[in-house]
XYZ file of C-alpha atoms in Angstrom:
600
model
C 0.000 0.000 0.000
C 1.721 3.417 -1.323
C 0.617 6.498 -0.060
C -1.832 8.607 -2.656
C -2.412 12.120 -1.293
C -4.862 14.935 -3.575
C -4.134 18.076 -4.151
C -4.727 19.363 -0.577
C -2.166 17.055 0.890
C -5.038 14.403 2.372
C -4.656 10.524 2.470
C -6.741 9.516 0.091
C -7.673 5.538 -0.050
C -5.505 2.734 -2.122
C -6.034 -0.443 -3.541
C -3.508 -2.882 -2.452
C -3.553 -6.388 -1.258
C -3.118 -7.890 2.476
C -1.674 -10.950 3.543
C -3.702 -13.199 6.125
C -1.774 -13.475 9.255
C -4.099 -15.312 11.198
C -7.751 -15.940 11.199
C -9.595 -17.254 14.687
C -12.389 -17.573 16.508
C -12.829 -14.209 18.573
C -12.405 -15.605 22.601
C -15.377 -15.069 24.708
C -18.176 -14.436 21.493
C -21.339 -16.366 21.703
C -22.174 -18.688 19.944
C -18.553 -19.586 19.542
C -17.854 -19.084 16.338
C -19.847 -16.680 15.519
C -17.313 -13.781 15.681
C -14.075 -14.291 13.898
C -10.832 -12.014 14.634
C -8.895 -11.483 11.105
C -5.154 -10.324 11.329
C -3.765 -9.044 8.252
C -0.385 -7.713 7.666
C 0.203 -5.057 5.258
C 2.865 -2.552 3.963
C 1.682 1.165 4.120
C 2.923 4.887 4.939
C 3.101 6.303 8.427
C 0.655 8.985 7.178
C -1.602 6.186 5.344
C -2.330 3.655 8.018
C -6.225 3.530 9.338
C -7.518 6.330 11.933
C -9.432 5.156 14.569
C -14.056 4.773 12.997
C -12.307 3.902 9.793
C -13.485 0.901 7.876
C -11.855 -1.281 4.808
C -13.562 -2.974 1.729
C -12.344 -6.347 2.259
C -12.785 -9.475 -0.283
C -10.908 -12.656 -0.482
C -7.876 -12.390 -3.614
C -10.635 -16.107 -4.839
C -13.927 -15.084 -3.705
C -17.623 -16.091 -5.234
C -18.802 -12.858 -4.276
C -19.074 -9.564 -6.493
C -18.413 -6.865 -3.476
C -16.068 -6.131 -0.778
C -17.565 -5.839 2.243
C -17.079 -2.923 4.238
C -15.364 -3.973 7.921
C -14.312 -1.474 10.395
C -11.006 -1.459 11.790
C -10.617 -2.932 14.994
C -7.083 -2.703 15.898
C -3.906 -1.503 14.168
C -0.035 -2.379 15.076
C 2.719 -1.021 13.484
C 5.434 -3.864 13.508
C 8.929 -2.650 11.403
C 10.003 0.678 9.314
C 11.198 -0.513 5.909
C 13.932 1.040 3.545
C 11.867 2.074 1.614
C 9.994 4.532 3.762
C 7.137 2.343 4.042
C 6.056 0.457 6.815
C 4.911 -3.090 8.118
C 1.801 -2.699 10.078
C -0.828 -5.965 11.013
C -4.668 -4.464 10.919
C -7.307 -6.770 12.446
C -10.592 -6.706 12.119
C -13.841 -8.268 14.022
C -16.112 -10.066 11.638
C -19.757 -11.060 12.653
C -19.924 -14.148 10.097
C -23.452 -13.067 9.066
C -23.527 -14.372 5.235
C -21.688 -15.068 1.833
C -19.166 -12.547 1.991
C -18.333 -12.743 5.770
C -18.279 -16.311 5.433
C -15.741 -15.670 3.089
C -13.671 -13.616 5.205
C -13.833 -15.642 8.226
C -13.100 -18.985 6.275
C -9.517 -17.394 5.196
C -6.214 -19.304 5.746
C -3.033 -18.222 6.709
C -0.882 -16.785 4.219
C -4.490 -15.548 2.048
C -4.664 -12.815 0.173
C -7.243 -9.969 0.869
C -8.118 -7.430 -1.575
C -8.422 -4.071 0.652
C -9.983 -0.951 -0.785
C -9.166 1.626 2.333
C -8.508 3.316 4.401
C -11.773 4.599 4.228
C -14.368 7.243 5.856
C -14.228 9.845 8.149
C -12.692 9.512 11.934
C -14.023 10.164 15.654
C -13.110 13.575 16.841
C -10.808 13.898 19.775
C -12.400 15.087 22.694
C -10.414 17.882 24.639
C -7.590 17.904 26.419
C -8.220 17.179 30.175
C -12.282 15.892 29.786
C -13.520 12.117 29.969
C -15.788 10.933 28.021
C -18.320 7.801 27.730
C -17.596 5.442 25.344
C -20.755 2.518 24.417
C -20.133 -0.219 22.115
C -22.760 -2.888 20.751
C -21.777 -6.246 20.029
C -19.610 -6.091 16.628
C -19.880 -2.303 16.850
C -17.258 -3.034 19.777
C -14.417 -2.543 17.187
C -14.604 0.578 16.207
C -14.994 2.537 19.680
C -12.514 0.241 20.894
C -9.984 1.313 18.711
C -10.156 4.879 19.395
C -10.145 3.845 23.209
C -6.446 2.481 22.542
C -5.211 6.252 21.520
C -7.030 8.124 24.216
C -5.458 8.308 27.457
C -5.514 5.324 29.871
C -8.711 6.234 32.441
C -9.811 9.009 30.341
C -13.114 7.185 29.619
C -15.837 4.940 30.667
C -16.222 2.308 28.543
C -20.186 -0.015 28.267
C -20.265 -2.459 26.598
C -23.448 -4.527 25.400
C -23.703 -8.222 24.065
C -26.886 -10.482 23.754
C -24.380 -12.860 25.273
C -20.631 -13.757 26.032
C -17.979 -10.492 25.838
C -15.082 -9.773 23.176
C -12.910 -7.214 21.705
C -11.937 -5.750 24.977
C -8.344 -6.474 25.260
C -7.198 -3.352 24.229
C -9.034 -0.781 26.239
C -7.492 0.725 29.535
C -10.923 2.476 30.950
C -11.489 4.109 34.488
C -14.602 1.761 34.464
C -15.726 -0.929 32.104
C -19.125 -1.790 32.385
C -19.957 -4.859 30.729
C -24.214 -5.981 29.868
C -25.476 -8.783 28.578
C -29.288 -9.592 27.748
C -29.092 -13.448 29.231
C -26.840 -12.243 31.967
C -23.815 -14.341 31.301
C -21.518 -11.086 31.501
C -21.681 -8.534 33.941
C -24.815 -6.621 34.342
C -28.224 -8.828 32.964
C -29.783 -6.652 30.254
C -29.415 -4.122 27.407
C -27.215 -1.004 27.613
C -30.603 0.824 29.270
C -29.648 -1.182 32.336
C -26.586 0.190 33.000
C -26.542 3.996 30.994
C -29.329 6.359 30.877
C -29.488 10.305 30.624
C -29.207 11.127 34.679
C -26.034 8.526 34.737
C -24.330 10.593 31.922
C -25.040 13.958 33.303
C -23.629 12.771 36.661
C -20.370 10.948 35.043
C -19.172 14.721 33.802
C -18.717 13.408 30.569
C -18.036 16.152 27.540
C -18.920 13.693 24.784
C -20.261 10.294 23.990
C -19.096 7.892 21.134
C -21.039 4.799 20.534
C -21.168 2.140 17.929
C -23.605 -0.797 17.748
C -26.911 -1.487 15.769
C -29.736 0.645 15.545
C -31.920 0.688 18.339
C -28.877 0.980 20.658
C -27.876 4.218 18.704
C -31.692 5.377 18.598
C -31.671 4.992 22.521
C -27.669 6.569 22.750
C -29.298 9.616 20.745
C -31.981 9.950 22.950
C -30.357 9.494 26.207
C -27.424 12.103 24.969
C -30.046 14.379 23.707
C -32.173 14.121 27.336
C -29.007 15.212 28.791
C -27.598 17.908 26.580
C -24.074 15.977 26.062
C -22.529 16.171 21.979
C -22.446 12.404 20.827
C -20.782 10.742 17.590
C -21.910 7.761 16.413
C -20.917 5.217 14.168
C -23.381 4.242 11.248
C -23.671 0.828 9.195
C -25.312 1.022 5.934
C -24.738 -1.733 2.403
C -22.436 -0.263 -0.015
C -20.452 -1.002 -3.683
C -17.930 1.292 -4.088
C -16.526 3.032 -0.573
C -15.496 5.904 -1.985
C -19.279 8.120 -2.494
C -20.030 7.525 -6.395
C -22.506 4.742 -6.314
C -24.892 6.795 -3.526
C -26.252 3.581 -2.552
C -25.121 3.878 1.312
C -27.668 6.830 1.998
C -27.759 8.162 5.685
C -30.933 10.418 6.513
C -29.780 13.427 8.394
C -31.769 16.979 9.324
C -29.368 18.306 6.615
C -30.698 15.638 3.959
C -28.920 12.538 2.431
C -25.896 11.826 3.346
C -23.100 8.850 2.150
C -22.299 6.486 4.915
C -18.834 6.050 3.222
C -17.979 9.144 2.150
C -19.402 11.961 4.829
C -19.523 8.922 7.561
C -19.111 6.576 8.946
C -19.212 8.761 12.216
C -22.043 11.240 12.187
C -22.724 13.514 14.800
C -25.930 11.670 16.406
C -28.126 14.759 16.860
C -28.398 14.947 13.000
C -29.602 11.673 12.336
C -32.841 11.041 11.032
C -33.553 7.213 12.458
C -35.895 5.460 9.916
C -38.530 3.021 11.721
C -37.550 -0.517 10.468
C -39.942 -2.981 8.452
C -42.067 -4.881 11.125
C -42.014 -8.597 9.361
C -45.594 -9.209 7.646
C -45.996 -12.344 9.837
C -44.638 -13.114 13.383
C -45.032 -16.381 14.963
C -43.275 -18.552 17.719
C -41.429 -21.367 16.331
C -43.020 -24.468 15.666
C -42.825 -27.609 18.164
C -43.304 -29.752 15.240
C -42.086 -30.404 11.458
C -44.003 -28.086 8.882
C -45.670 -29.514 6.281
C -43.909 -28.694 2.787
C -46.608 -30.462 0.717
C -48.218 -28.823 -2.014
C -51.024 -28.832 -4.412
C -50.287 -27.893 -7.665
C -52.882 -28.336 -10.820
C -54.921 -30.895 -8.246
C -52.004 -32.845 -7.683
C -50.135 -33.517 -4.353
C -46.655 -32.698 -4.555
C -44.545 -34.393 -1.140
C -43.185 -30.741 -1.372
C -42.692 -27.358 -3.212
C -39.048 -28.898 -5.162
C -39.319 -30.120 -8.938
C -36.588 -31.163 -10.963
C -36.497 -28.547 -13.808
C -36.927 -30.199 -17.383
C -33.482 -30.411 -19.079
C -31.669 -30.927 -15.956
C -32.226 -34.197 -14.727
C -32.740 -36.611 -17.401
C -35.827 -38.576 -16.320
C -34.549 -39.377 -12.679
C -32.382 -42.178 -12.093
C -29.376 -40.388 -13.700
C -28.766 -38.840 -10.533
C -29.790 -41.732 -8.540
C -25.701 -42.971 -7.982
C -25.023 -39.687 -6.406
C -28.263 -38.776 -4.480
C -31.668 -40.144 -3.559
C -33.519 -38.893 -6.402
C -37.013 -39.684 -4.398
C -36.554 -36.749 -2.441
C -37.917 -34.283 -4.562
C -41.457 -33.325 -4.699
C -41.901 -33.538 -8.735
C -39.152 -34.211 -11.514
C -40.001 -32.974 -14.921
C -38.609 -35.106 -17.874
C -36.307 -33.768 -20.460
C -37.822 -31.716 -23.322
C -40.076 -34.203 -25.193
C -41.033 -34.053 -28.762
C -42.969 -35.950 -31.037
C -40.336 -37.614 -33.056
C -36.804 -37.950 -31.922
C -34.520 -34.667 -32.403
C -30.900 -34.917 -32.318
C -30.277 -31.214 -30.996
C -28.137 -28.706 -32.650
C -24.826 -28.287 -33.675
C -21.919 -26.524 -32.521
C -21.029 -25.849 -28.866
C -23.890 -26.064 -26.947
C -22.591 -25.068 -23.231
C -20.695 -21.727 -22.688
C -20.305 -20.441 -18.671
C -20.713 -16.968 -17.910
C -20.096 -15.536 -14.614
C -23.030 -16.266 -12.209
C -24.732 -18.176 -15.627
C -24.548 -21.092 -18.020
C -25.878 -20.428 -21.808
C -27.402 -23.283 -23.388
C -28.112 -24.812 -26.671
C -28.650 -28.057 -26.771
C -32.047 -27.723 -29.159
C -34.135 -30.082 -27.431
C -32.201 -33.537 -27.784
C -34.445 -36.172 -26.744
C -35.500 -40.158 -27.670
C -39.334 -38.682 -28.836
C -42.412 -39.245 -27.147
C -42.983 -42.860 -28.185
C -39.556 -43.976 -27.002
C -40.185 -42.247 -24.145
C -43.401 -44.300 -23.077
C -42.033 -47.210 -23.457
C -38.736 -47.469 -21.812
C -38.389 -44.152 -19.724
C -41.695 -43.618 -18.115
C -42.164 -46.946 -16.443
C -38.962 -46.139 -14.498
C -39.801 -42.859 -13.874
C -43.114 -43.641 -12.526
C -41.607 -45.985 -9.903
C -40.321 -43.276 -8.104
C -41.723 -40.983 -5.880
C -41.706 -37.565 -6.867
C -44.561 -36.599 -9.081
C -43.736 -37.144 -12.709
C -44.133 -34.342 -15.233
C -43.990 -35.167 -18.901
C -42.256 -32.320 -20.450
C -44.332 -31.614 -23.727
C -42.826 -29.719 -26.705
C -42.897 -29.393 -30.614
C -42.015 -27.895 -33.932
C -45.874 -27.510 -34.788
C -49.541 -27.424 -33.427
C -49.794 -30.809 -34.760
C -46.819 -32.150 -32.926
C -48.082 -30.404 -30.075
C -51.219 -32.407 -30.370
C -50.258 -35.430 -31.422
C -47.786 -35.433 -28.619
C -50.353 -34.895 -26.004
C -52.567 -37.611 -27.144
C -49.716 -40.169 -26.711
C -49.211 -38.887 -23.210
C -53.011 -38.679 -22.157
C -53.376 -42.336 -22.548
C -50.741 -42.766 -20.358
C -50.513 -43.101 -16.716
C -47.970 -39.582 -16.705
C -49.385 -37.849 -13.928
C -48.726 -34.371 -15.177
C -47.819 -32.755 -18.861
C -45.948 -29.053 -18.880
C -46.506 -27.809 -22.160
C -43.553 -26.400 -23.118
C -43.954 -23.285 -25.564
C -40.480 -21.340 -24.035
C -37.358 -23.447 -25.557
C -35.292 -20.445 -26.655
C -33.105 -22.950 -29.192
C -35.470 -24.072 -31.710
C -35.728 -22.756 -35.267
C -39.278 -24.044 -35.113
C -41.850 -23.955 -32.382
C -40.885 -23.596 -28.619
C -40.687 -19.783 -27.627
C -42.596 -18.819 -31.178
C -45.732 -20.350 -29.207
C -45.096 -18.604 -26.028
C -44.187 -15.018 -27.618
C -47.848 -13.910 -28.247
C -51.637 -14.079 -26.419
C -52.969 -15.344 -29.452
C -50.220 -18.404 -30.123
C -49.735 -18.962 -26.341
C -53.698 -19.406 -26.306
C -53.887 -21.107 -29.664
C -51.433 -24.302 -28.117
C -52.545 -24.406 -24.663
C -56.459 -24.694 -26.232
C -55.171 -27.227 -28.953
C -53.718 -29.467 -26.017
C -55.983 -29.127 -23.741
C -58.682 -30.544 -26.189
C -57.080 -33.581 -26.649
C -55.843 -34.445 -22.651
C -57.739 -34.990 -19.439
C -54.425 -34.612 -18.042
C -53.544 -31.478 -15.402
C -51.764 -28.994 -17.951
C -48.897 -26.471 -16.863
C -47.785 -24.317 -19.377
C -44.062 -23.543 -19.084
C -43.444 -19.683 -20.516
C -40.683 -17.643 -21.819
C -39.627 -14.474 -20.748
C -39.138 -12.942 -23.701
C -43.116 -12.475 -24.413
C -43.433 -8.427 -24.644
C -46.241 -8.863 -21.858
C -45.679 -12.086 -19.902
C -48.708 -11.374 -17.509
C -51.033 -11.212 -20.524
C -49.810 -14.514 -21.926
C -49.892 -16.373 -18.713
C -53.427 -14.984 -18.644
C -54.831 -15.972 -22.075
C -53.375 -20.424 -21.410
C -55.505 -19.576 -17.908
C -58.291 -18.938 -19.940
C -57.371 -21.278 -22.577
C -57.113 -24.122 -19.720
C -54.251 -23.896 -18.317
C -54.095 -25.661 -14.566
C -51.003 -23.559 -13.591
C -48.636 -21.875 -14.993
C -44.043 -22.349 -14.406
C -42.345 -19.137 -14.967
C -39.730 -19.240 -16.412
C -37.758 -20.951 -19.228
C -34.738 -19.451 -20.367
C -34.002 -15.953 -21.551
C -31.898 -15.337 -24.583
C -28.627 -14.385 -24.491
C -25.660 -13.898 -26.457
C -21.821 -15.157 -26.127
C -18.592 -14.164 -28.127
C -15.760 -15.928 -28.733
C -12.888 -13.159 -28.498
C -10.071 -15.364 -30.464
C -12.281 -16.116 -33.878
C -14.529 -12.997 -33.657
C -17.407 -15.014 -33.534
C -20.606 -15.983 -31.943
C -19.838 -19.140 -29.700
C -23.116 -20.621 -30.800
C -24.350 -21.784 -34.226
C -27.395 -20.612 -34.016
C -25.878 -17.428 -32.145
C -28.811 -16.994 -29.597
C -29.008 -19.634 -26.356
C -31.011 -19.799 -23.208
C -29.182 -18.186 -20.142
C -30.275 -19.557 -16.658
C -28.263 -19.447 -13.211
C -28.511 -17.456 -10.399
C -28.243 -13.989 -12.627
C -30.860 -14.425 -14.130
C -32.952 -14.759 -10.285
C -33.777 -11.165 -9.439
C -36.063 -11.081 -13.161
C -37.699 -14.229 -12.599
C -38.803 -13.786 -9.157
C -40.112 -10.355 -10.574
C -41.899 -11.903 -13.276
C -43.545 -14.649 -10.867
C -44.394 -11.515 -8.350
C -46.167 -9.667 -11.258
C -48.214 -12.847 -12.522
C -49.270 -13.495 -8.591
C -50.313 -10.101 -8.380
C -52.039 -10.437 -11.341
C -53.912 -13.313 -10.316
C -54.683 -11.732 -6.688
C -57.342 -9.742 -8.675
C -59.434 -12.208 -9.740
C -62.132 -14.085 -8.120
C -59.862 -16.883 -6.346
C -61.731 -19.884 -8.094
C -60.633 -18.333 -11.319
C -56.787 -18.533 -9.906
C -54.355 -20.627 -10.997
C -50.933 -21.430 -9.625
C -47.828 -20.643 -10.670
C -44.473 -22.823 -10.066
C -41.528 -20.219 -9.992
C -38.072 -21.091 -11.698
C -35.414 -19.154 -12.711
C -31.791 -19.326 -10.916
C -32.749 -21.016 -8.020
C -29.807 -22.583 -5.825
C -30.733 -22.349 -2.485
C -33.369 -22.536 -0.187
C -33.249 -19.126 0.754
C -34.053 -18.629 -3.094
C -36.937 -20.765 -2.590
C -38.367 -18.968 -0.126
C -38.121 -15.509 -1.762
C -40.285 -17.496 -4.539
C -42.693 -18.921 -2.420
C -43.046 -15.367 -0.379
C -43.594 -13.801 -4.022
C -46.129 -16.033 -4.393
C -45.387 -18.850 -6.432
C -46.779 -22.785 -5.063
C -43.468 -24.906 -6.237
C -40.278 -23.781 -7.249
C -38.542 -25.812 -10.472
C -34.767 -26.263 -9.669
C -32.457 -26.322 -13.043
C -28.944 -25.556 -13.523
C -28.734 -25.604 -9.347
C -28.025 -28.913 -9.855
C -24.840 -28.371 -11.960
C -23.889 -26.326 -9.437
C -24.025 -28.715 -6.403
C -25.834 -31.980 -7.113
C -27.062 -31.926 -3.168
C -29.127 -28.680 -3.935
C -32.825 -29.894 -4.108
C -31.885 -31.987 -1.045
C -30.273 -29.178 0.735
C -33.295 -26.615 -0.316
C -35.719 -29.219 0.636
C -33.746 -29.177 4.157
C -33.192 -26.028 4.453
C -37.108 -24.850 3.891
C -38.549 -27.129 6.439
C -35.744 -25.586 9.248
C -36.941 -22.101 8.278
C -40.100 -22.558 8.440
C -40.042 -24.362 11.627
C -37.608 -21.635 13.220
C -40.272 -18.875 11.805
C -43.484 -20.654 12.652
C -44.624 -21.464 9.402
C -46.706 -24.582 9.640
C -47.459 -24.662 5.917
C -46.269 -23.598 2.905
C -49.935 -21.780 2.013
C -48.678 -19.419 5.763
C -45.725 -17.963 3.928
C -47.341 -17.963 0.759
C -47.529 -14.663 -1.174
C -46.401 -12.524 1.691
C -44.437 -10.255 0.429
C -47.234 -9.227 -1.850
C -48.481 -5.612 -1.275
């Protein structure tokens, strides 16, 4: 790390890499394990090293995440001058392993690298020469108070600190008094900070200022106590952010002298101008369940075990997967792309990664419909998911010629497939318009007695209004949705990758537009009379179970699972795990509690 000064002579932040000293669990944090203390030694200026409230972006050097996260600095030790002029310092940081990116961070090894985007933000003010002042920290908003404790004079402050449970990050301070709360009482004083600081106990500690750190209803309380007793306070604020350095405007503090950026004009504000905003009470609040939820389902009048299908295209007709996993676990498994005759797929490359994405074009390979009765179907049937017979075509007549095979079957289910993106002839032409999407869905459903999803694209200009004309067309539910169309170039010829230079694009990019598409078509739905209502199965980059929720809150009944399972063969398992645990922590009993939630 070089030192980078602006015009004015100020430190400005660097990029630069740090090497992972250690990485621990932080002593005395409750749960164990759930704080992690990460020592990282860098080489720096004198003049460049951290000040005491500022924070790093910090991502691992081989990371799965897109965005540093922004970690305050807990402690810094200056270790050797170099000849250079530089010097060796080790920073460490308290991390609260909270999700993806903090898992990350607290998973690093010795010897690591750590991209570091910092220092960043502003810095406590010192408070004057000769006063004491109060100093309140809240469980991982210990670091940063605590670090500008270690450079104010030893018994110059009080020092609270406030845990749910346990105590850490408290090595380092030298107060006249260290107060220590915790809500279960397992440290110290039992209780919040309220139980040991209020407004009479600051005006009769002669403090001058107060600096506090912690989450938000601790600093809404600090604020009011500091306000109660006409004592300055400076606080230290928390907010997600992209870039650190006040261009993306997406860390947006509320203050009586309007928006401010938590990275830029922060992280310490003075308290008095903060504008608190009331937090989200969650739609539904219940006491965990004593009991296992039930995840089943009913989905075009057919009981699904529960909400997790086996996406068409990704799972061959079952017992591919059966050596690895038990493929009965899922609540449905669609078949592979079926059409009327047998189709060799196209040409070319047909799989291309992207970043967060796989493109696709296989062209709908399959053994045809016929083949498929006889030799795959009897297995499939065997098993217990619910078996979907994935129905496509080139034409209206294969469509319907298709179906009738399949109707005087035993299949359980057919999803009409008018969304293949990587077909000259058929697929997504059906699914583009009201009047095709309607024309198919009406032609199939006059020929089967057989529940009918219609699988959509999202390329249709208006995919409500299509979903809407197969309901009225007869349509038992609608999945949502297939692939979108994408593009991929291959920078040594010049050329597309892909014959047929379009391909279907699915992973977990493509998420945040399907769930918005499922939302909209729920929403939709919500305004008619509910025996007109059908459901709607939500798929679209789903790889986790936290994804499935997020579906099911939207809305949607089941959730179809696709290139997930390149990704980690165990995901329908682990998402089928994962949802009942939620549930039961949240007090869901049933899937139709948590349904459509998050609709307005």
């Amino acid at each position: 790390m070089n030192t980078v000064r602006n015009c004015s002579g100020d430190t400005v932040p660097v990029y630069a890499t740090g090497s992972v000293v250690a990485c621990v669990y932080e002593q005395g944090a409750c749960p164990e394990g759930s704080v992690f203390l990460l020592k990282l030694f860098v080489r720096s200026s004198e003049r460049s090293l951290p000040l005491p409230g500022q924070f790093y972006m910090l991502r691992p050097a081989k990371s799965g995440v897109l965005l540093g996260r922004p970690v305050s600095v807990f402690h810094c030790e200056k270790k050797t001058d170099n000849e250079d002029g530089s010097v060796s310092a080790e920073l460490s940081f308290l991390i609260l392993e909270k999700g993806k990116g903090t898992h990350e961070l607290c998973s690093l090894d010795a010897g690591s690298t750590v991209q570091m985007l910092g220092p960043l933000g502003n810095t406590f003010p010192f408070p004057e020469k000769g006063t004491k002042v109060c100093i309140a920290g809240g469980g991982i908003g210990i670091a940063p108070v605590a670090g500008f404790s270690e450079l104010l004079g030893n018994g110059s402050y009080d020092f609270y600190a406030s845990f749910k449970s346990g105590s850490y990050g408290l090595e380092h301070i030298k107060p006249a008094e260290l107060v220590v709360t915790t809500e279960d009482g397992s440290c110290g004083m039992r209780g919040m900070l309220n139980a040991a600081l209020d407004a009479e106990k600051l005006r009769s500690g002669g403090y001058s200022a107060v600096y506090a750190c912690g989450p938000a209803p601790m600093l809404v309380y600090i604020q009011t106590i500091c306000r109660k007793a006409g004592i300055p306070c400076w606080i230290s604020m928390e907010s997600r952010m992209a870039c650190g350095m006040g261009v993306c405007l997406g860390c947006i503090i509320t203050t009586t002298e309007g928006n401010r950026r938590c990275c830029k004009d922060g992280p310490v504000f003075e308290a008095s101008k903060v504008i608190f905003s009331v937090p989200a009470a969650p739609r539904v609040k219940r006491p965990p369940l004593s009991c296992e939820p039930d995840l089943s389902v009913i989905v075009a009048g057919v009981c699904f075990r529960n909400p997790v299908i086996a996406a068409s295209g990704t799972f061959g007709f079952g017992r591919e997967y059966a050596s690895v996993f038990d493929v009965n676990l899922p609540g449905g498994i669609a078949s592979k792309g079926l059409t009327l005759e047998p189709r060799e797929g196209n040409s070319g490359i047909r799989l291309w990664e992207t970043p967060s994405g796989l493109m696709n074009s296989i062209g709908l390979q399959n053994p045809g419909i016929p083949y498929f009765i006889r030799h795959e179907l009897p297995e499939m049937l065997k098993l217990k998911p619910v078996t979907i017979a994935n129905l496509s075509g080139s034409t209206l007549e294969t469509y319907v010629e298709g179906a009738k095979l399949l109707n005087e079957t035993a299949v359980p289910v057919i999803e009409l497939n008018i969304s293949c993106p990587n077909v000259a002839a058929g697929g997504a032409a059906w699914g583009l318009t009201c009047e095709n999407a309607q024309s198919a869905t009406a032609a199939v459903r006059a020929v089967t007695n057989k529940p009918l999803i219609v699988k959509l694209t999202p390329q249709a200009g208006d995919v409500t209004a299509v979903a809407m004309a197969c309901r009225e067309a007869g349509a038992d539910a609608i999945s949502l949705c297939n692939s979108f169309q994408g593009v991929a170039i291959d920078i040594e010829t010049g050329r597309p990758v892909f014959d047929k230079v379009k391909a279907g694009f699915g992973g977990p990019a493509v998420r945040p537009l399907s769930l918005r598409l499922v939302y909209e078509l729920v929403a939709a739905m919500n305004q008619l009379p509910e025996k007109d209502r059908i459901p709607v199965i939500g798929i679209g980059g789903i790889t986790t179970w936290q994804d499935a929720v997020e579906f099911i809150m939207a809305g949607a009944a089941a959730v179809e699972v696709g290139t997930g399972t390149f990704v980690n063969p165990y995901s329908m398992q682990e998402i089928i795990g994962g949802l009942a645990v939620f549930m039961k922590r949240k007090g869901f009993a049933s899937l139709a509690e948590m349904r459509g939630i998050a609709q307005l």
